[in-house]
Short mmCIF file of C-alpha atoms in Angstrom, two decimals:
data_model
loop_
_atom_site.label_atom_id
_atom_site.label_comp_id
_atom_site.label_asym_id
_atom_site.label_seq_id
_atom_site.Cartn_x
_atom_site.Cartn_y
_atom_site.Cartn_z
CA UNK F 7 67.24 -43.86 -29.99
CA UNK F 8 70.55 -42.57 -31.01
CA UNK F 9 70.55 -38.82 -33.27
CA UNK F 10 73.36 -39.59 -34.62
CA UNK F 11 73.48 -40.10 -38.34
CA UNK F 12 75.09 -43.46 -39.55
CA UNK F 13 77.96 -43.51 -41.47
CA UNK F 14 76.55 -45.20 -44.31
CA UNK F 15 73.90 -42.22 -44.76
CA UNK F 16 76.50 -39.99 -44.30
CA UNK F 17 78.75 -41.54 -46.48
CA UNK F 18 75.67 -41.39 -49.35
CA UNK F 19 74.94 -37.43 -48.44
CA UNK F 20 74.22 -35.78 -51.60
CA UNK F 21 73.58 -32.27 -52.57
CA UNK F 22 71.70 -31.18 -55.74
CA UNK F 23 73.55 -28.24 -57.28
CA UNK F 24 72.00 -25.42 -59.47
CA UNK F 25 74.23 -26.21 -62.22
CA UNK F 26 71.26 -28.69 -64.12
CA UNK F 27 68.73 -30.81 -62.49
CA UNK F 28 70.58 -34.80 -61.87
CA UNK F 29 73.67 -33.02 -60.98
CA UNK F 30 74.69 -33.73 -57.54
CA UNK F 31 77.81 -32.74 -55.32
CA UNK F 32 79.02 -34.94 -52.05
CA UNK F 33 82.32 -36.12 -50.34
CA UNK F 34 84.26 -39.59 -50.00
CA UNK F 35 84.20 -41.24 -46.75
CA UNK F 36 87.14 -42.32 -44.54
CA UNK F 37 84.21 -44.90 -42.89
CA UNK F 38 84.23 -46.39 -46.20
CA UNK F 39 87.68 -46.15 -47.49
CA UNK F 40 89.68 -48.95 -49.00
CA UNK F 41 92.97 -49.83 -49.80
CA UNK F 42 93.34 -46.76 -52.26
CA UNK F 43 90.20 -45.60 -52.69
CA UNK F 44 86.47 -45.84 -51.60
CA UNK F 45 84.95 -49.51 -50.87
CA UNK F 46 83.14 -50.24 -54.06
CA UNK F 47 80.09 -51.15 -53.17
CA UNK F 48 79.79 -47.66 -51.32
CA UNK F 49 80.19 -46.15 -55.05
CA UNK F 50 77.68 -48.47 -56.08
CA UNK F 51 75.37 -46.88 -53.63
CA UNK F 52 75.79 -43.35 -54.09
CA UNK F 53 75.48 -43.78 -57.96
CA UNK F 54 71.95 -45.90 -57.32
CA UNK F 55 71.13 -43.00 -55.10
CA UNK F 56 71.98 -40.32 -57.01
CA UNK F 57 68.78 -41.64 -59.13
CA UNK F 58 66.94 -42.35 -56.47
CA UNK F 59 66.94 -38.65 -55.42
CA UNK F 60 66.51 -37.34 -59.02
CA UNK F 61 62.79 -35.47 -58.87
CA UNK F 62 62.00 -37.63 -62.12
CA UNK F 63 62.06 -41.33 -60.29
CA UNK F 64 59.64 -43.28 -62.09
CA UNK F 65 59.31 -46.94 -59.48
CA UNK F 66 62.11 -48.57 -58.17
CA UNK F 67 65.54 -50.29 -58.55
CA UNK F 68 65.58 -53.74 -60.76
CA UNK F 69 69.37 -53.26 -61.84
CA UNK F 70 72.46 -51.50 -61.70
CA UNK F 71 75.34 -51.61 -63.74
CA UNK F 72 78.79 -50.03 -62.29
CA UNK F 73 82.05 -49.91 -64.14
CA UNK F 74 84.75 -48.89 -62.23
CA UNK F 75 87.33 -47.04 -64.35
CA UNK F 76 89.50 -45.00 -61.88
CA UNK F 77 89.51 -44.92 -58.06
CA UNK F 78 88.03 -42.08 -56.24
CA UNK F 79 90.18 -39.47 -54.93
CA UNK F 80 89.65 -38.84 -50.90
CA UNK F 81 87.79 -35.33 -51.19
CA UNK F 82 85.13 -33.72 -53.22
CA UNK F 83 83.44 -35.52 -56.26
CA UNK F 84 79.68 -34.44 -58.88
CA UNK F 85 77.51 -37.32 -59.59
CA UNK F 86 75.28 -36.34 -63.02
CA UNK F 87 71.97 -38.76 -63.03
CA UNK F 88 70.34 -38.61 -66.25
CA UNK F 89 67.07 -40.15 -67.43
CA UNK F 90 67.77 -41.59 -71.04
CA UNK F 91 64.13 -43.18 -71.46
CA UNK F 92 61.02 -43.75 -69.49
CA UNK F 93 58.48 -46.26 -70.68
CA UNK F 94 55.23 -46.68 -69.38
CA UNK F 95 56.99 -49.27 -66.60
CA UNK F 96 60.72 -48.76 -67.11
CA UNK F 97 62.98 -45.77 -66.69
CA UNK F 98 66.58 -46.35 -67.90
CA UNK F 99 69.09 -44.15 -66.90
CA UNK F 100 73.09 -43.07 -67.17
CA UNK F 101 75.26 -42.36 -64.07
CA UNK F 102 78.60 -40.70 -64.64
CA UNK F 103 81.00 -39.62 -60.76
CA UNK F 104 83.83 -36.70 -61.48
CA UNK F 105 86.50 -35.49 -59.67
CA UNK F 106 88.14 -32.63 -60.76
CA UNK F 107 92.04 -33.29 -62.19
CA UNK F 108 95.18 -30.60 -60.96
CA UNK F 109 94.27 -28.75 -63.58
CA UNK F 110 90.34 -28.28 -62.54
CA UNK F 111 89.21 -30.33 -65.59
CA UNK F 112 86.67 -33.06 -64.41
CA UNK F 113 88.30 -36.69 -64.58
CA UNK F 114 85.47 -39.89 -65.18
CA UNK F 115 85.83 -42.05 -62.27
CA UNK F 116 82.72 -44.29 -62.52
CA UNK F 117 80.17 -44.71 -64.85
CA UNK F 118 76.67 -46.90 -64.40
CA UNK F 119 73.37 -47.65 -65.34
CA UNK F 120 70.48 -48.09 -63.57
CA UNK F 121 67.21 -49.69 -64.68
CA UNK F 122 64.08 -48.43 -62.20
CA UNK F 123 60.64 -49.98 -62.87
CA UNK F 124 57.13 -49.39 -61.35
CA UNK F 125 56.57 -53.40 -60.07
CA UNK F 126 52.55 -54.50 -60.39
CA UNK F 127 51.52 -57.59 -58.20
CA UNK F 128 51.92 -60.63 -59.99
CA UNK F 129 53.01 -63.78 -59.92
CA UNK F 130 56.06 -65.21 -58.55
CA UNK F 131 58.48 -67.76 -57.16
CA UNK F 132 62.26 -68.64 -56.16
CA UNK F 133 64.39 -71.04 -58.20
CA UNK F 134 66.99 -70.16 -55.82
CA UNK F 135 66.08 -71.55 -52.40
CA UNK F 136 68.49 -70.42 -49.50
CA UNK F 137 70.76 -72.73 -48.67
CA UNK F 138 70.83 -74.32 -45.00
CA UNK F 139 73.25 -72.25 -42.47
CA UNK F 140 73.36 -71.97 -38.88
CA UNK F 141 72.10 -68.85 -36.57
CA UNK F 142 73.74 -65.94 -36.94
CA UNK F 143 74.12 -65.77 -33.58
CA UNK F 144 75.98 -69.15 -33.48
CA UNK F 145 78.71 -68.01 -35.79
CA UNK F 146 81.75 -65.56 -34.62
CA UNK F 147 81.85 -61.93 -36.28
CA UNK F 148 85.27 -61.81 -38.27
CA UNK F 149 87.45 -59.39 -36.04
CA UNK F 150 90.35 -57.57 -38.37
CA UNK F 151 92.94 -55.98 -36.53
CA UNK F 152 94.30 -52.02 -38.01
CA UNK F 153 95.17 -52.50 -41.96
CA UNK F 154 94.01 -48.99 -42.89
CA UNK F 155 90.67 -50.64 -44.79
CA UNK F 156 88.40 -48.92 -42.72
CA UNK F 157 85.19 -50.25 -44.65
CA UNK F 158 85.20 -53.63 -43.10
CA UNK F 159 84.64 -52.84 -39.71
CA UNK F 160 81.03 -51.17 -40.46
CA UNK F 161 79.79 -54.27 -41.58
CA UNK F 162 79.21 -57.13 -39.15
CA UNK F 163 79.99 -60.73 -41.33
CA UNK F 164 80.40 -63.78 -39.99
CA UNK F 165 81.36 -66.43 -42.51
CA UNK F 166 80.79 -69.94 -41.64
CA UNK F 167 82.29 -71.42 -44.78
CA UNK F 168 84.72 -70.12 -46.62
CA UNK F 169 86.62 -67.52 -45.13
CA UNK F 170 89.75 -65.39 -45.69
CA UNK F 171 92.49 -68.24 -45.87
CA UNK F 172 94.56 -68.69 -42.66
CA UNK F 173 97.32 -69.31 -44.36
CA UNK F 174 98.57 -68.03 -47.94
CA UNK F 175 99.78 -71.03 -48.94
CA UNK F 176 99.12 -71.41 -52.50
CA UNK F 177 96.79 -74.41 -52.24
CA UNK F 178 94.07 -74.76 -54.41
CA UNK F 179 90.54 -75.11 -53.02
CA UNK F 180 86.99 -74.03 -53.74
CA UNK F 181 85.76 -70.30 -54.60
CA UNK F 182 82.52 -70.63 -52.19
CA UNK F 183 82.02 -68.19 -49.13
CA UNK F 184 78.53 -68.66 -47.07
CA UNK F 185 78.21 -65.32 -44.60
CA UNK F 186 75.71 -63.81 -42.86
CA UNK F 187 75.97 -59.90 -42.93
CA UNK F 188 74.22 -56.78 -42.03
CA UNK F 189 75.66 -53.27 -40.94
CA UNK F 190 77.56 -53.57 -37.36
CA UNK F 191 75.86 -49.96 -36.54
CA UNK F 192 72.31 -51.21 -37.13
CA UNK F 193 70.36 -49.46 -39.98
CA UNK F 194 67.26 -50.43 -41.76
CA UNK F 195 67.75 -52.08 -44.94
CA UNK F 196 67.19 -50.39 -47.74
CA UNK F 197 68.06 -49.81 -52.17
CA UNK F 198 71.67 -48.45 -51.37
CA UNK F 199 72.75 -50.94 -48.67
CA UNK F 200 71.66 -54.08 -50.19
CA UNK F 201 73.87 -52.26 -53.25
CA UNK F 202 76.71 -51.89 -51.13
CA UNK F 203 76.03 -55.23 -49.20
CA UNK F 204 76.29 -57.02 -52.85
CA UNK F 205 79.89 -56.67 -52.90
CA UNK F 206 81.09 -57.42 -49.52
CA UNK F 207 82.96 -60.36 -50.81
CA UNK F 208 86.86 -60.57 -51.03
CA UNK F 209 88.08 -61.21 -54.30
CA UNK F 210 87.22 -64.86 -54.76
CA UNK F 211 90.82 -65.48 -56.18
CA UNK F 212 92.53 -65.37 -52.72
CA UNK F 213 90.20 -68.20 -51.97
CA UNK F 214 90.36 -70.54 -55.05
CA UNK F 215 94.17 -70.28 -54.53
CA UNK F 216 94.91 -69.21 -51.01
CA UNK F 217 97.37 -66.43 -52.74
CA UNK F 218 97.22 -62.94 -51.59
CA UNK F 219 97.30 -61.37 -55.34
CA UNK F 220 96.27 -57.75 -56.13
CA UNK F 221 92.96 -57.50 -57.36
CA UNK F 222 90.08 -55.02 -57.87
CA UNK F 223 86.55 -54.67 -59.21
CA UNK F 224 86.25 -53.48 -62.92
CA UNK F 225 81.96 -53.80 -63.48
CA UNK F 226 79.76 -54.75 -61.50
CA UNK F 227 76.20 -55.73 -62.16
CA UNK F 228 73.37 -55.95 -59.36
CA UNK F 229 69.74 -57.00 -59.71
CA UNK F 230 67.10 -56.42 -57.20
CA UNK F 231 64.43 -59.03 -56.53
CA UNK F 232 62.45 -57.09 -53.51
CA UNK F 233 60.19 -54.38 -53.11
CA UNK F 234 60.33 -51.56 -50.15
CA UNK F 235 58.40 -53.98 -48.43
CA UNK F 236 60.77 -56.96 -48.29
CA UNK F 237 63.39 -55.01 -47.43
CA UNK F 238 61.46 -53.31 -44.61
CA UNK F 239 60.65 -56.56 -43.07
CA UNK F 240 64.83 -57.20 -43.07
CA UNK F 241 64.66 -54.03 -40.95
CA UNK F 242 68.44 -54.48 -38.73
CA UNK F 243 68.17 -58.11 -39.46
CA UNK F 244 71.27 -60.37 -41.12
CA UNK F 245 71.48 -61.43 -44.75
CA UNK F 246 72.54 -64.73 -45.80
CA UNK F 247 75.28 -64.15 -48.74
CA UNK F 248 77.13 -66.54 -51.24
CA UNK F 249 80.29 -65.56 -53.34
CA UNK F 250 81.53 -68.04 -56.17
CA UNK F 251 84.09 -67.34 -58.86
CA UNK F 252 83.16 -69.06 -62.33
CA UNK F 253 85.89 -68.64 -64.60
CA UNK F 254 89.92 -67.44 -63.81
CA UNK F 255 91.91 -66.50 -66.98
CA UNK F 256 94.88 -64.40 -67.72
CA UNK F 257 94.17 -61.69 -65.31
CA UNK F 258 90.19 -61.76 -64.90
CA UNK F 259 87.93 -63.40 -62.89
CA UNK F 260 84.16 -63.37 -62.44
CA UNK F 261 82.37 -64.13 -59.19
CA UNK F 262 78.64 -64.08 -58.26
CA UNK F 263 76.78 -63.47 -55.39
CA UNK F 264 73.71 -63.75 -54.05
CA UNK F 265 71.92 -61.85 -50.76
CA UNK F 266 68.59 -63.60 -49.16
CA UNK F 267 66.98 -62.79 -45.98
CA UNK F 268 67.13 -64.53 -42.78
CA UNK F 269 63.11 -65.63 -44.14
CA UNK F 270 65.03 -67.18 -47.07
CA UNK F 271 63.49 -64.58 -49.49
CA UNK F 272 65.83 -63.94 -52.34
CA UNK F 273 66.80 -60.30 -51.89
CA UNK F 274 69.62 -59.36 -54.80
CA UNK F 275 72.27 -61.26 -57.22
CA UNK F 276 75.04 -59.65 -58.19
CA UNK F 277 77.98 -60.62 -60.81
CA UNK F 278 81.21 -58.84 -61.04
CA UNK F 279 84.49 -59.09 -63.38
CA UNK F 280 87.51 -58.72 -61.11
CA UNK F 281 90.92 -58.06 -62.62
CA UNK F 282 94.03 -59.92 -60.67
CA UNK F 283 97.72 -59.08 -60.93
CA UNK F 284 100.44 -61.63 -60.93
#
């Protein structure tokens, strides 16, 4: 097996400073990078594991909450993870990502939440069966040629309804995208991928009306339905994903999402509000 560190772990590489304990240093990745900035769900990650590597952790991940308010800068950036309250199950906690401005002042990029939670067997079931697809290995991986969005070629998707438009016509048609997904460099699922695999997705406007429009995250909210030990069983394998918008109007859209595994077990749902320029 390959030494080589993946790009995603090095993309989430995190350094506690001395400064106070939370407060973490790291640097954006050109793997990752978007059209002007990092690919959001790789900011998701590194704010979910900035609390994952706090030395308070109580359990793990149930939600995160991730408001986008400015674009990363390509360079240096602190994440501060703070634990607001810890009940006897729950931990909440506040996420906050800095860059520092041209004059050395710190400048709020991102701010989250995150909900952790120490899970005790009990009982359970799916309202949200998987919905029938073909083998993964039936379907053809998207191929993108250069467009300087770097981020899409360390994921492997292959959509097998509902893909990028072929042509930007205008038309109007459905918001739905079926996909099956995992990292094209294989890598164990874990917390921060299936955070970053949430928001795969192209912005479901392009779809409903085949229009190439600007648009870009503002919040995003993921929940987590797993344990270590479903995602372990995932190991390399694909996830099955569906993206639908819900509601377009003046300049806002939402979409939502949801990730099971190839076993059908319901992994993560995500919603998002995605602003749209005209």
């Amino acid at each position: 097996m390959s030494s080589t560190q993946h790009p995603f772990d090095k993309a989430l590489a995190l350094h506690h400073s001395d400064i106070r304990v939370g407060h973490f240093t790291g640097m954006t990745s050109p793997d990752y990078w978007n059209m002007v900035g990092p690919f959001g769900g790789t900011t998701a990650a590194l704010a979910l594991q900035a609390v994952l590597r706090h030395p308070d952790l109580l359990g793990t991940p149930i939600a995160l909450t991730v408001n986008y308010a400015a674009a990363l800068e390509a360079g240096a950036f602190d994440i501060q993870a703070t634990a607001v309250r810890t009940n006897r199950s729950t931990q909440h906690w506040t996420v906050q990502i800095t860059q520092a401005g041209a004059s050395g002042a710190p400048n709020m990029t991102t701010t989250a939440t995150v909900v952790t939670a120490a899970r005790r067997d009990t009982w359970g079931e799916s309202d949200m069966p998987m919905p029938e697809a073909p083998a993964p290995g039936t379907v053809d991986r998207i191929s993108i040629g250069p467009s300087g969005v770097a981020w899409i070629n360390q994921y492997d998707m292959r959509p097998f309804s509902g893909g990028i438009p072929a042509t930007w016509d205008g038309s109007l048609k459905h918001s739905e995208t079926r996909i099956w997904v995992r990292d094209a460099q294989p890598r164990p699922l874990d917390f921060p991928s299936l955070a970053a695999m949430s928001d795969v997705f192209y912005p479901r406007v392009w779809l409903r009306r085949a229009r190439h429009v600007p648009a870009g995250t503002v919040s995003i909210t993921t929940y987590f339905h797993a344990g270590p030990e479903q995602l372990a069983e995932v190991g390399t394998g694909y996830l099955l994903g569906r993206a639908a918008g819900q509601q377009f109007f003046n300049g806002f859209f939402d979409q939502t999402a949801h990730l099971w595994s190839e076993k059908g077990v319901l992994l993560a749902t995500s919603n998002q509000i995605v602003y749209y320029k005209e």
